[in-house]
mmCIF file with all atom_site columns, C-alpha atoms in Angstrom:
data_model
loop_
_atom_site.group_PDB
_atom_site.id
_atom_site.type_symbol
_atom_site.label_atom_id
_atom_site.label_alt_id
_atom_site.label_comp_id
_atom_site.label_asym_id
_atom_site.label_entity_id
_atom_site.label_seq_id
_atom_site.pdbx_PDB_ins_code
_atom_site.Cartn_x
_atom_site.Cartn_y
_atom_site.Cartn_z
_atom_site.occupancy
_atom_site.B_iso_or_equiv
_atom_site.pdbx_formal_charge
_atom_site.auth_seq_id
_atom_site.auth_comp_id
_atom_site.auth_asym_id
_atom_site.auth_atom_id
_atom_site.pdbx_PDB_model_num
ATOM 1   C CA . UNK A 1 1   ? -28.698 -11.379 -89.893  1.00 73.00 ? 1   UNK A CA 1
ATOM 2   C CA . UNK A 1 2   ? -32.946 -12.606 -90.113  1.00 81.00 ? 2   UNK A CA 1
ATOM 3   C CA . UNK A 1 3   ? -33.804 -13.023 -93.757  1.00 91.00 ? 3   UNK A CA 1
ATOM 4   C CA . UNK A 1 4   ? -37.730 -14.523 -93.242  1.00 96.00 ? 4   UNK A CA 1
ATOM 5   C CA . UNK A 1 5   ? -38.589 -16.509 -96.513  1.00 96.00 ? 5   UNK A CA 1
ATOM 6   C CA . UNK A 1 6   ? -42.550 -17.176 -97.769  1.00 97.00 ? 6   UNK A CA 1
ATOM 7   C CA . UNK A 1 7   ? -42.961 -19.973 -100.413 1.00 95.00 ? 7   UNK A CA 1
ATOM 8   C CA . UNK A 1 8   ? -45.896 -19.347 -101.582 1.00 96.00 ? 8   UNK A CA 1
ATOM 9   C CA . UNK A 1 9   ? -47.010 -15.751 -103.234 1.00 96.00 ? 9   UNK A CA 1
ATOM 10  C CA . UNK A 1 10  ? -50.611 -16.496 -103.823 1.00 97.00 ? 10  UNK A CA 1
ATOM 11  C CA . UNK A 1 11  ? -53.090 -18.713 -102.225 1.00 97.00 ? 11  UNK A CA 1
ATOM 12  C CA . UNK A 1 12  ? -56.584 -19.757 -102.569 1.00 97.00 ? 12  UNK A CA 1
ATOM 13  C CA . UNK A 1 13  ? -59.413 -22.251 -100.090 1.00 97.00 ? 13  UNK A CA 1
ATOM 14  C CA . UNK A 1 14  ? -62.531 -22.274 -100.228 1.00 98.00 ? 14  UNK A CA 1
ATOM 15  C CA . UNK A 1 15  ? -65.327 -20.787 -97.806  1.00 97.00 ? 15  UNK A CA 1
ATOM 16  C CA . UNK A 1 16  ? -65.448 -22.991 -94.860  1.00 97.00 ? 16  UNK A CA 1
ATOM 17  C CA . UNK A 1 17  ? -62.272 -24.544 -95.099  1.00 97.00 ? 17  UNK A CA 1
ATOM 18  C CA . UNK A 1 18  ? -58.506 -25.164 -94.199  1.00 98.00 ? 18  UNK A CA 1
ATOM 19  C CA . UNK A 1 19  ? -55.467 -23.632 -95.815  1.00 98.00 ? 19  UNK A CA 1
ATOM 20  C CA . UNK A 1 20  ? -52.113 -23.372 -94.742  1.00 98.00 ? 20  UNK A CA 1
ATOM 21  C CA . UNK A 1 21  ? -50.045 -20.719 -95.202  1.00 98.00 ? 21  UNK A CA 1
ATOM 22  C CA . UNK A 1 22  ? -45.538 -21.905 -95.315  1.00 98.00 ? 22  UNK A CA 1
ATOM 23  C CA . UNK A 1 23  ? -43.191 -19.592 -92.984  1.00 98.00 ? 23  UNK A CA 1
ATOM 24  C CA . UNK A 1 24  ? -39.448 -20.354 -92.418  1.00 97.00 ? 24  UNK A CA 1
ATOM 25  C CA . UNK A 1 25  ? -37.173 -18.769 -90.410  1.00 96.00 ? 25  UNK A CA 1
ATOM 26  C CA . UNK A 1 26  ? -33.147 -17.967 -89.899  1.00 94.00 ? 26  UNK A CA 1
ATOM 27  C CA . UNK A 1 27  ? -31.147 -17.039 -86.777  1.00 89.00 ? 27  UNK A CA 1
ATOM 28  C CA . UNK A 1 28  ? -28.906 -18.540 -84.767  1.00 88.00 ? 28  UNK A CA 1
ATOM 29  C CA . UNK A 1 29  ? -30.961 -17.056 -81.708  1.00 87.00 ? 29  UNK A CA 1
ATOM 30  C CA . UNK A 1 30  ? -32.309 -18.350 -79.407  1.00 84.00 ? 30  UNK A CA 1
ATOM 31  C CA . UNK A 1 31  ? -35.006 -15.083 -77.314  1.00 86.00 ? 31  UNK A CA 1
ATOM 32  C CA . UNK A 1 32  ? -36.978 -14.399 -79.902  1.00 91.00 ? 32  UNK A CA 1
ATOM 33  C CA . UNK A 1 33  ? -40.724 -13.696 -81.454  1.00 92.00 ? 33  UNK A CA 1
ATOM 34  C CA . UNK A 1 34  ? -42.578 -15.395 -84.499  1.00 95.00 ? 34  UNK A CA 1
ATOM 35  C CA . UNK A 1 35  ? -45.716 -12.791 -85.254  1.00 96.00 ? 35  UNK A CA 1
ATOM 36  C CA . UNK A 1 36  ? -48.579 -13.639 -88.449  1.00 98.00 ? 36  UNK A CA 1
ATOM 37  C CA . UNK A 1 37  ? -49.519 -9.859  -89.451  1.00 97.00 ? 37  UNK A CA 1
ATOM 38  C CA . UNK A 1 38  ? -52.449 -9.662  -91.817  1.00 97.00 ? 38  UNK A CA 1
ATOM 39  C CA . UNK A 1 39  ? -53.022 -6.870  -94.139  1.00 94.00 ? 39  UNK A CA 1
ATOM 40  C CA . UNK A 1 40  ? -56.606 -6.777  -95.299  1.00 91.00 ? 40  UNK A CA 1
ATOM 41  C CA . UNK A 1 41  ? -56.703 -4.400  -99.131  1.00 85.00 ? 41  UNK A CA 1
ATOM 42  C CA . UNK A 1 42  ? -56.296 -1.242  -98.056  1.00 78.00 ? 42  UNK A CA 1
ATOM 43  C CA . UNK A 1 43  ? -56.114 -1.929  -95.101  1.00 82.00 ? 43  UNK A CA 1
ATOM 44  C CA . UNK A 1 44  ? -54.066 -1.420  -91.575  1.00 88.00 ? 44  UNK A CA 1
ATOM 45  C CA . UNK A 1 45  ? -51.741 -4.394  -90.581  1.00 93.00 ? 45  UNK A CA 1
ATOM 46  C CA . UNK A 1 46  ? -53.261 -6.511  -87.903  1.00 94.00 ? 46  UNK A CA 1
ATOM 47  C CA . UNK A 1 47  ? -52.232 -8.714  -85.392  1.00 95.00 ? 47  UNK A CA 1
ATOM 48  C CA . UNK A 1 48  ? -53.372 -12.082 -86.091  1.00 97.00 ? 48  UNK A CA 1
ATOM 49  C CA . UNK A 1 49  ? -50.908 -14.698 -84.273  1.00 96.00 ? 49  UNK A CA 1
ATOM 50  C CA . UNK A 1 50  ? -47.905 -14.890 -81.663  1.00 95.00 ? 50  UNK A CA 1
ATOM 51  C CA . UNK A 1 51  ? -45.623 -17.831 -81.029  1.00 94.00 ? 51  UNK A CA 1
ATOM 52  C CA . UNK A 1 52  ? -42.056 -17.252 -78.714  1.00 91.00 ? 52  UNK A CA 1
ATOM 53  C CA . UNK A 1 53  ? -39.824 -19.398 -79.464  1.00 90.00 ? 53  UNK A CA 1
ATOM 54  C CA . UNK A 1 54  ? -38.856 -20.432 -75.889  1.00 89.00 ? 54  UNK A CA 1
ATOM 55  C CA . UNK A 1 55  ? -43.584 -22.641 -75.518  1.00 89.00 ? 55  UNK A CA 1
ATOM 56  C CA . UNK A 1 56  ? -43.215 -25.639 -77.494  1.00 86.00 ? 56  UNK A CA 1
ATOM 57  C CA . UNK A 1 57  ? -47.155 -25.460 -77.761  1.00 92.00 ? 57  UNK A CA 1
ATOM 58  C CA . UNK A 1 58  ? -47.785 -23.975 -80.991  1.00 95.00 ? 58  UNK A CA 1
ATOM 59  C CA . UNK A 1 59  ? -49.723 -20.893 -80.344  1.00 94.00 ? 59  UNK A CA 1
ATOM 60  C CA . UNK A 1 60  ? -54.129 -20.574 -80.932  1.00 95.00 ? 60  UNK A CA 1
ATOM 61  C CA . UNK A 1 61  ? -57.009 -18.079 -81.663  1.00 94.00 ? 61  UNK A CA 1
ATOM 62  C CA . UNK A 1 62  ? -60.028 -19.334 -82.182  1.00 95.00 ? 62  UNK A CA 1
ATOM 63  C CA . UNK A 1 63  ? -59.411 -20.155 -86.357  1.00 97.00 ? 63  UNK A CA 1
ATOM 64  C CA . UNK A 1 64  ? -56.154 -19.220 -85.581  1.00 98.00 ? 64  UNK A CA 1
ATOM 65  C CA . UNK A 1 65  ? -53.102 -21.808 -85.214  1.00 97.00 ? 65  UNK A CA 1
ATOM 66  C CA . UNK A 1 66  ? -49.060 -22.249 -85.342  1.00 97.00 ? 66  UNK A CA 1
ATOM 67  C CA . UNK A 1 67  ? -47.509 -24.928 -85.911  1.00 97.00 ? 67  UNK A CA 1
ATOM 68  C CA . UNK A 1 68  ? -43.975 -24.699 -84.637  1.00 96.00 ? 68  UNK A CA 1
ATOM 69  C CA . UNK A 1 69  ? -40.743 -26.110 -85.045  1.00 95.00 ? 69  UNK A CA 1
ATOM 70  C CA . UNK A 1 70  ? -38.096 -24.662 -83.817  1.00 93.00 ? 70  UNK A CA 1
ATOM 71  C CA . UNK A 1 71  ? -35.701 -26.518 -84.906  1.00 92.00 ? 71  UNK A CA 1
ATOM 72  C CA . UNK A 1 72  ? -36.937 -26.721 -88.992  1.00 94.00 ? 72  UNK A CA 1
ATOM 73  C CA . UNK A 1 73  ? -37.339 -22.957 -88.569  1.00 94.00 ? 73  UNK A CA 1
ATOM 74  C CA . UNK A 1 74  ? -40.200 -23.139 -89.152  1.00 96.00 ? 74  UNK A CA 1
ATOM 75  C CA . UNK A 1 75  ? -43.907 -21.714 -88.671  1.00 96.00 ? 75  UNK A CA 1
ATOM 76  C CA . UNK A 1 76  ? -46.879 -22.062 -90.534  1.00 97.00 ? 76  UNK A CA 1
ATOM 77  C CA . UNK A 1 77  ? -49.872 -20.702 -89.656  1.00 98.00 ? 77  UNK A CA 1
ATOM 78  C CA . UNK A 1 78  ? -53.333 -22.697 -89.915  1.00 98.00 ? 78  UNK A CA 1
ATOM 79  C CA . UNK A 1 79  ? -56.195 -20.785 -90.841  1.00 98.00 ? 79  UNK A CA 1
ATOM 80  C CA . UNK A 1 80  ? -60.221 -23.460 -90.145  1.00 98.00 ? 80  UNK A CA 1
ATOM 81  C CA . UNK A 1 81  ? -63.216 -22.024 -91.540  1.00 97.00 ? 81  UNK A CA 1
ATOM 82  C CA . UNK A 1 82  ? -62.324 -20.066 -93.789  1.00 98.00 ? 82  UNK A CA 1
ATOM 83  C CA . UNK A 1 83  ? -63.543 -16.802 -93.591  1.00 97.00 ? 83  UNK A CA 1
ATOM 84  C CA . UNK A 1 84  ? -64.699 -13.951 -96.619  1.00 96.00 ? 84  UNK A CA 1
ATOM 85  C CA . UNK A 1 85  ? -63.153 -11.867 -94.103  1.00 95.00 ? 85  UNK A CA 1
ATOM 86  C CA . UNK A 1 86  ? -59.363 -13.962 -93.692  1.00 96.00 ? 86  UNK A CA 1
ATOM 87  C CA . UNK A 1 87  ? -58.953 -12.447 -97.222  1.00 96.00 ? 87  UNK A CA 1
ATOM 88  C CA . UNK A 1 88  ? -55.949 -10.096 -97.088  1.00 96.00 ? 88  UNK A CA 1
ATOM 89  C CA . UNK A 1 89  ? -51.964 -10.307 -96.776  1.00 96.00 ? 89  UNK A CA 1
ATOM 90  C CA . UNK A 1 90  ? -50.056 -11.895 -94.088  1.00 98.00 ? 90  UNK A CA 1
ATOM 91  C CA . UNK A 1 91  ? -47.037 -11.828 -93.387  1.00 97.00 ? 91  UNK A CA 1
ATOM 92  C CA . UNK A 1 92  ? -44.884 -13.360 -90.785  1.00 97.00 ? 92  UNK A CA 1
ATOM 93  C CA . UNK A 1 93  ? -42.465 -11.368 -89.015  1.00 96.00 ? 93  UNK A CA 1
ATOM 94  C CA . UNK A 1 94  ? -39.921 -12.945 -86.674  1.00 92.00 ? 94  UNK A CA 1
ATOM 95  C CA . UNK A 1 95  ? -38.603 -10.358 -83.736  1.00 91.00 ? 95  UNK A CA 1
ATOM 96  C CA . UNK A 1 96  ? -34.915 -10.871 -81.481  1.00 88.00 ? 96  UNK A CA 1
ATOM 97  C CA . UNK A 1 97  ? -36.127 -9.591  -77.706  1.00 83.00 ? 97  UNK A CA 1
ATOM 98  C CA . UNK A 1 98  ? -33.223 -7.662  -77.515  1.00 79.00 ? 98  UNK A CA 1
ATOM 99  C CA . UNK A 1 99  ? -32.869 -4.079  -77.698  1.00 73.00 ? 99  UNK A CA 1
ATOM 100 C CA . UNK A 1 100 ? -34.452 -2.479  -80.666  1.00 76.00 ? 100 UNK A CA 1
ATOM 101 C CA . UNK A 1 101 ? -37.489 -5.850  -81.438  1.00 84.00 ? 101 UNK A CA 1
ATOM 102 C CA . UNK A 1 102 ? -37.803 -4.231  -84.821  1.00 90.00 ? 102 UNK A CA 1
ATOM 103 C CA . UNK A 1 103 ? -39.427 -6.711  -87.065  1.00 94.00 ? 103 UNK A CA 1
ATOM 104 C CA . UNK A 1 104 ? -37.930 -8.477  -90.257  1.00 95.00 ? 104 UNK A CA 1
ATOM 105 C CA . UNK A 1 105 ? -40.913 -9.030  -92.917  1.00 96.00 ? 105 UNK A CA 1
ATOM 106 C CA . UNK A 1 106 ? -41.381 -12.099 -95.899  1.00 96.00 ? 106 UNK A CA 1
ATOM 107 C CA . UNK A 1 107 ? -42.282 -10.991 -98.735  1.00 96.00 ? 107 UNK A CA 1
ATOM 108 C CA . UNK A 1 108 ? -46.198 -11.752 -97.649  1.00 97.00 ? 108 UNK A CA 1
ATOM 109 C CA . UNK A 1 109 ? -48.891 -14.532 -99.860  1.00 97.00 ? 109 UNK A CA 1
ATOM 110 C CA . UNK A 1 110 ? -51.497 -13.465 -100.941 1.00 97.00 ? 110 UNK A CA 1
ATOM 111 C CA . UNK A 1 111 ? -55.146 -15.496 -99.491  1.00 97.00 ? 111 UNK A CA 1
ATOM 112 C CA . UNK A 1 112 ? -57.796 -14.887 -100.813 1.00 97.00 ? 112 UNK A CA 1
ATOM 113 C CA . UNK A 1 113 ? -61.223 -17.107 -100.378 1.00 97.00 ? 113 UNK A CA 1
ATOM 114 C CA . UNK A 1 114 ? -63.348 -18.194 -102.554 1.00 97.00 ? 114 UNK A CA 1
ATOM 115 C CA . UNK A 1 115 ? -67.234 -18.025 -101.500 1.00 95.00 ? 115 UNK A CA 1
ATOM 116 C CA . UNK B 2 1   ? -57.643 3.133   -76.913  1.00 54.00 ? 1   UNK B CA 1
ATOM 117 C CA . UNK B 2 2   ? -57.743 4.543   -79.635  1.00 77.00 ? 2   UNK B CA 1
ATOM 118 C CA . UNK B 2 3   ? -55.063 3.081   -81.994  1.00 92.00 ? 3   UNK B CA 1
ATOM 119 C CA . UNK B 2 4   ? -52.060 4.209   -83.495  1.00 96.00 ? 4   UNK B CA 1
ATOM 120 C CA . UNK B 2 5   ? -52.876 6.632   -85.445  1.00 96.00 ? 5   UNK B CA 1
ATOM 121 C CA . UNK B 2 6   ? -51.593 8.883   -89.270  1.00 97.00 ? 6   UNK B CA 1
ATOM 122 C CA . UNK B 2 7   ? -51.537 11.818  -91.468  1.00 96.00 ? 7   UNK B CA 1
ATOM 123 C CA . UNK B 2 8   ? -52.227 12.337  -94.089  1.00 97.00 ? 8   UNK B CA 1
ATOM 124 C CA . UNK B 2 9   ? -52.827 9.200   -95.293  1.00 96.00 ? 9   UNK B CA 1
ATOM 125 C CA . UNK B 2 10  ? -51.981 10.590  -98.615  1.00 97.00 ? 10  UNK B CA 1
ATOM 126 C CA . UNK B 2 11  ? -49.988 12.502  -99.868  1.00 97.00 ? 11  UNK B CA 1
ATOM 127 C CA . UNK B 2 12  ? -47.946 13.539  -103.285 1.00 98.00 ? 12  UNK B CA 1
ATOM 128 C CA . UNK B 2 13  ? -45.601 15.054  -103.887 1.00 97.00 ? 13  UNK B CA 1
ATOM 129 C CA . UNK B 2 14  ? -43.255 16.330  -107.033 1.00 97.00 ? 14  UNK B CA 1
ATOM 130 C CA . UNK B 2 15  ? -39.758 15.345  -106.514 1.00 97.00 ? 15  UNK B CA 1
ATOM 131 C CA . UNK B 2 16  ? -37.184 17.515  -105.150 1.00 97.00 ? 16  UNK B CA 1
ATOM 132 C CA . UNK B 2 17  ? -39.733 18.923  -102.198 1.00 98.00 ? 17  UNK B CA 1
ATOM 133 C CA . UNK B 2 18  ? -40.040 17.604  -99.220  1.00 98.00 ? 18  UNK B CA 1
ATOM 134 C CA . UNK B 2 19  ? -42.826 15.941  -97.003  1.00 98.00 ? 19  UNK B CA 1
ATOM 135 C CA . UNK B 2 20  ? -43.412 15.407  -93.779  1.00 98.00 ? 20  UNK B CA 1
ATOM 136 C CA . UNK B 2 21  ? -45.883 12.939  -92.178  1.00 97.00 ? 21  UNK B CA 1
ATOM 137 C CA . UNK B 2 22  ? -46.512 12.565  -88.265  1.00 98.00 ? 22  UNK B CA 1
ATOM 138 C CA . UNK B 2 23  ? -47.567 9.635   -86.076  1.00 98.00 ? 23  UNK B CA 1
ATOM 139 C CA . UNK B 2 24  ? -49.874 9.348   -83.444  1.00 97.00 ? 24  UNK B CA 1
ATOM 140 C CA . UNK B 2 25  ? -49.016 6.104   -80.955  1.00 96.00 ? 25  UNK B CA 1
ATOM 141 C CA . UNK B 2 26  ? -51.429 4.144   -78.549  1.00 94.00 ? 26  UNK B CA 1
ATOM 142 C CA . UNK B 2 27  ? -50.362 6.498   -75.168  1.00 91.00 ? 27  UNK B CA 1
ATOM 143 C CA . UNK B 2 28  ? -48.972 4.521   -73.554  1.00 89.00 ? 28  UNK B CA 1
ATOM 144 C CA . UNK B 2 29  ? -46.656 2.262   -75.554  1.00 93.00 ? 29  UNK B CA 1
ATOM 145 C CA . UNK B 2 30  ? -42.750 3.904   -74.851  1.00 92.00 ? 30  UNK B CA 1
ATOM 146 C CA . UNK B 2 31  ? -42.052 2.421   -78.269  1.00 94.00 ? 31  UNK B CA 1
ATOM 147 C CA . UNK B 2 32  ? -42.340 3.662   -81.896  1.00 96.00 ? 32  UNK B CA 1
ATOM 148 C CA . UNK B 2 33  ? -41.228 2.280   -85.151  1.00 96.00 ? 33  UNK B CA 1
ATOM 149 C CA . UNK B 2 34  ? -40.976 3.359   -88.291  1.00 97.00 ? 34  UNK B CA 1
ATOM 150 C CA . UNK B 2 35  ? -41.671 0.667   -92.122  1.00 97.00 ? 35  UNK B CA 1
ATOM 151 C CA . UNK B 2 36  ? -41.291 1.343   -95.382  1.00 97.00 ? 36  UNK B CA 1
ATOM 152 C CA . UNK B 2 37  ? -43.157 -1.066  -97.246  1.00 95.00 ? 37  UNK B CA 1
ATOM 153 C CA . UNK B 2 38  ? -42.704 -0.757  -101.046 1.00 94.00 ? 38  UNK B CA 1
ATOM 154 C CA . UNK B 2 39  ? -45.861 -2.554  -103.685 1.00 89.00 ? 39  UNK B CA 1
ATOM 155 C CA . UNK B 2 40  ? -46.000 -6.576  -102.797 1.00 86.00 ? 40  UNK B CA 1
ATOM 156 C CA . UNK B 2 41  ? -42.868 -6.967  -100.501 1.00 91.00 ? 41  UNK B CA 1
ATOM 157 C CA . UNK B 2 42  ? -43.142 -6.532  -96.445  1.00 93.00 ? 42  UNK B CA 1
ATOM 158 C CA . UNK B 2 43  ? -43.022 -4.188  -94.691  1.00 95.00 ? 43  UNK B CA 1
ATOM 159 C CA . UNK B 2 44  ? -38.442 -2.658  -94.040  1.00 95.00 ? 44  UNK B CA 1
ATOM 160 C CA . UNK B 2 45  ? -37.443 -0.915  -90.866  1.00 95.00 ? 45  UNK B CA 1
ATOM 161 C CA . UNK B 2 46  ? -36.073 1.849   -90.230  1.00 96.00 ? 46  UNK B CA 1
ATOM 162 C CA . UNK B 2 47  ? -36.041 3.536   -87.482  1.00 95.00 ? 47  UNK B CA 1
ATOM 163 C CA . UNK B 2 48  ? -37.090 3.423   -84.083  1.00 94.00 ? 48  UNK B CA 1
ATOM 164 C CA . UNK B 2 49  ? -37.990 5.517   -80.326  1.00 94.00 ? 49  UNK B CA 1
ATOM 165 C CA . UNK B 2 50  ? -37.502 4.369   -76.746  1.00 93.00 ? 50  UNK B CA 1
ATOM 166 C CA . UNK B 2 51  ? -39.924 7.600   -75.658  1.00 92.00 ? 51  UNK B CA 1
ATOM 167 C CA . UNK B 2 52  ? -38.310 11.101  -77.452  1.00 92.00 ? 52  UNK B CA 1
ATOM 168 C CA . UNK B 2 53  ? -35.122 9.309   -77.817  1.00 92.00 ? 53  UNK B CA 1
ATOM 169 C CA . UNK B 2 54  ? -34.034 7.145   -80.770  1.00 91.00 ? 54  UNK B CA 1
ATOM 170 C CA . UNK B 2 55  ? -32.124 4.120   -80.075  1.00 90.00 ? 55  UNK B CA 1
ATOM 171 C CA . UNK B 2 56  ? -31.258 2.523   -83.959  1.00 89.00 ? 56  UNK B CA 1
ATOM 172 C CA . UNK B 2 57  ? -31.166 3.540   -87.554  1.00 90.00 ? 57  UNK B CA 1
ATOM 173 C CA . UNK B 2 58  ? -31.876 1.020   -90.029  1.00 90.00 ? 58  UNK B CA 1
ATOM 174 C CA . UNK B 2 59  ? -28.842 1.649   -93.347  1.00 88.00 ? 59  UNK B CA 1
ATOM 175 C CA . UNK B 2 60  ? -32.174 2.270   -95.328  1.00 85.00 ? 60  UNK B CA 1
ATOM 176 C CA . UNK B 2 61  ? -32.972 5.301   -93.481  1.00 87.00 ? 61  UNK B CA 1
ATOM 177 C CA . UNK B 2 62  ? -30.380 7.458   -95.131  1.00 89.00 ? 62  UNK B CA 1
ATOM 178 C CA . UNK B 2 63  ? -29.280 11.370  -95.194  1.00 93.00 ? 63  UNK B CA 1
ATOM 179 C CA . UNK B 2 64  ? -32.214 13.173  -96.337  1.00 96.00 ? 64  UNK B CA 1
ATOM 180 C CA . UNK B 2 65  ? -34.288 11.359  -93.685  1.00 96.00 ? 65  UNK B CA 1
ATOM 181 C CA . UNK B 2 66  ? -35.009 12.580  -90.232  1.00 95.00 ? 66  UNK B CA 1
ATOM 182 C CA . UNK B 2 67  ? -36.822 11.526  -87.155  1.00 96.00 ? 67  UNK B CA 1
ATOM 183 C CA . UNK B 2 68  ? -37.984 13.568  -84.391  1.00 96.00 ? 68  UNK B CA 1
ATOM 184 C CA . UNK B 2 69  ? -40.139 11.988  -81.411  1.00 96.00 ? 69  UNK B CA 1
ATOM 185 C CA . UNK B 2 70  ? -39.924 15.949  -79.511  1.00 91.00 ? 70  UNK B CA 1
ATOM 186 C CA . UNK B 2 71  ? -41.984 14.511  -75.857  1.00 86.00 ? 71  UNK B CA 1
ATOM 187 C CA . UNK B 2 72  ? -41.667 10.702  -76.450  1.00 85.00 ? 72  UNK B CA 1
ATOM 188 C CA . UNK B 2 73  ? -45.716 11.155  -77.503  1.00 90.00 ? 73  UNK B CA 1
ATOM 189 C CA . UNK B 2 74  ? -45.664 11.604  -80.571  1.00 96.00 ? 74  UNK B CA 1
ATOM 190 C CA . UNK B 2 75  ? -43.296 10.914  -83.546  1.00 97.00 ? 75  UNK B CA 1
ATOM 191 C CA . UNK B 2 76  ? -42.604 13.047  -87.728  1.00 97.00 ? 76  UNK B CA 1
ATOM 192 C CA . UNK B 2 77  ? -40.570 11.084  -89.999  1.00 97.00 ? 77  UNK B CA 1
ATOM 193 C CA . UNK B 2 78  ? -39.175 14.384  -92.494  1.00 97.00 ? 78  UNK B CA 1
ATOM 194 C CA . UNK B 2 79  ? -38.002 13.015  -96.181  1.00 97.00 ? 79  UNK B CA 1
ATOM 195 C CA . UNK B 2 80  ? -35.683 15.826  -97.754  1.00 97.00 ? 80  UNK B CA 1
ATOM 196 C CA . UNK B 2 81  ? -35.065 16.225  -101.630 1.00 97.00 ? 81  UNK B CA 1
ATOM 197 C CA . UNK B 2 82  ? -37.848 13.223  -102.435 1.00 97.00 ? 82  UNK B CA 1
ATOM 198 C CA . UNK B 2 83  ? -36.454 11.385  -105.260 1.00 96.00 ? 83  UNK B CA 1
ATOM 199 C CA . UNK B 2 84  ? -39.278 8.228   -106.705 1.00 96.00 ? 84  UNK B CA 1
ATOM 200 C CA . UNK B 2 85  ? -37.559 5.783   -105.132 1.00 95.00 ? 85  UNK B CA 1
ATOM 201 C CA . UNK B 2 86  ? -39.230 7.129   -102.640 1.00 96.00 ? 86  UNK B CA 1
ATOM 202 C CA . UNK B 2 87  ? -42.045 6.331   -103.289 1.00 97.00 ? 87  UNK B CA 1
ATOM 203 C CA . UNK B 2 88  ? -43.777 3.872   -100.578 1.00 96.00 ? 88  UNK B CA 1
ATOM 204 C CA . UNK B 2 89  ? -46.312 3.040   -97.220  1.00 96.00 ? 89  UNK B CA 1
ATOM 205 C CA . UNK B 2 90  ? -45.019 4.547   -94.399  1.00 97.00 ? 90  UNK B CA 1
ATOM 206 C CA . UNK B 2 91  ? -46.073 2.547   -91.591  1.00 97.00 ? 91  UNK B CA 1
ATOM 207 C CA . UNK B 2 92  ? -46.270 3.562   -88.190  1.00 97.00 ? 92  UNK B CA 1
ATOM 208 C CA . UNK B 2 93  ? -45.881 0.639   -85.319  1.00 97.00 ? 93  UNK B CA 1
ATOM 209 C CA . UNK B 2 94  ? -45.709 1.360   -81.411  1.00 96.00 ? 94  UNK B CA 1
ATOM 210 C CA . UNK B 2 95  ? -45.533 -1.270  -77.950  1.00 94.00 ? 95  UNK B CA 1
ATOM 211 C CA . UNK B 2 96  ? -45.401 -1.458  -74.931  1.00 90.00 ? 96  UNK B CA 1
ATOM 212 C CA . UNK B 2 97  ? -42.522 -2.368  -74.590  1.00 85.00 ? 97  UNK B CA 1
ATOM 213 C CA . UNK B 2 98  ? -42.250 -4.982  -72.481  1.00 83.00 ? 98  UNK B CA 1
ATOM 214 C CA . UNK B 2 99  ? -42.032 -9.269  -73.449  1.00 77.00 ? 99  UNK B CA 1
ATOM 215 C CA . UNK B 2 100 ? -43.174 -10.271 -76.158  1.00 81.00 ? 100 UNK B CA 1
ATOM 216 C CA . UNK B 2 101 ? -43.879 -6.903  -77.064  1.00 86.00 ? 101 UNK B CA 1
ATOM 217 C CA . UNK B 2 102 ? -45.884 -6.609  -79.418  1.00 90.00 ? 102 UNK B CA 1
ATOM 218 C CA . UNK B 2 103 ? -46.102 -3.596  -82.273  1.00 94.00 ? 103 UNK B CA 1
ATOM 219 C CA . UNK B 2 104 ? -49.129 -1.744  -83.454  1.00 95.00 ? 104 UNK B CA 1
ATOM 220 C CA . UNK B 2 105 ? -49.288 -0.645  -86.686  1.00 96.00 ? 105 UNK B CA 1
ATOM 221 C CA . UNK B 2 106 ? -51.471 2.302   -87.937  1.00 96.00 ? 106 UNK B CA 1
ATOM 222 C CA . UNK B 2 107 ? -53.249 2.311   -91.159  1.00 95.00 ? 107 UNK B CA 1
ATOM 223 C CA . UNK B 2 108 ? -49.767 3.964   -93.287  1.00 96.00 ? 108 UNK B CA 1
ATOM 224 C CA . UNK B 2 109 ? -48.793 7.276   -95.379  1.00 97.00 ? 109 UNK B CA 1
ATOM 225 C CA . UNK B 2 110 ? -48.708 6.425   -98.895  1.00 96.00 ? 110 UNK B CA 1
ATOM 226 C CA . UNK B 2 111 ? -45.749 8.659   -100.359 1.00 98.00 ? 111 UNK B CA 1
ATOM 227 C CA . UNK B 2 112 ? -45.827 9.081   -104.364 1.00 97.00 ? 112 UNK B CA 1
ATOM 228 C CA . UNK B 2 113 ? -43.564 11.241  -105.439 1.00 97.00 ? 113 UNK B CA 1
ATOM 229 C CA . UNK B 2 114 ? -44.079 12.003  -109.558 1.00 96.00 ? 114 UNK B CA 1
#
């Protein structure tokens, strides 16, 4: 069975600073994808960034980037120039590219950006 | 593209009653997923459809739960004889069905069983 672990239940960062959220996963599969989703208070889950396991290059999306270490099964999210609107619960998720392709989520990290 | 929509957004019911939720996926998406999220936790997979076929169900989906997607478009999730432990956010997601097959989520239906 696949598991996803987010060891930081809560984090805070000053506006304009950089923060890194950690995520580790466990799988014996080779063909999989990793995602970071954000869930703002009382709002729906939004995709932040995704990474294909077969790609060595780390994904970036504007202020968001990942550090994907396949051998260590680690997938951290770095947020640069943090903004107040980044305040949200962040979930790391894993998907095996098989028939069902369901997402397995971690327990989340509540990020608060302080003014 | 109007995104994934869910109805109702909130439902309060008494223990033992039946409830039904609806999900409308993004129009060209042929895959539809249901997840359950309890407070402070990540979503957990319940079931998924490819077009109208329900192809996988989680062990979390007890006999009191049933899901349908009759015409391969919208889906319904029914819970019969609700229990207090069913209180959760029920999330629907849809995807295109081709790599990387990113799932896009709806706003969820928050169920409270009294």
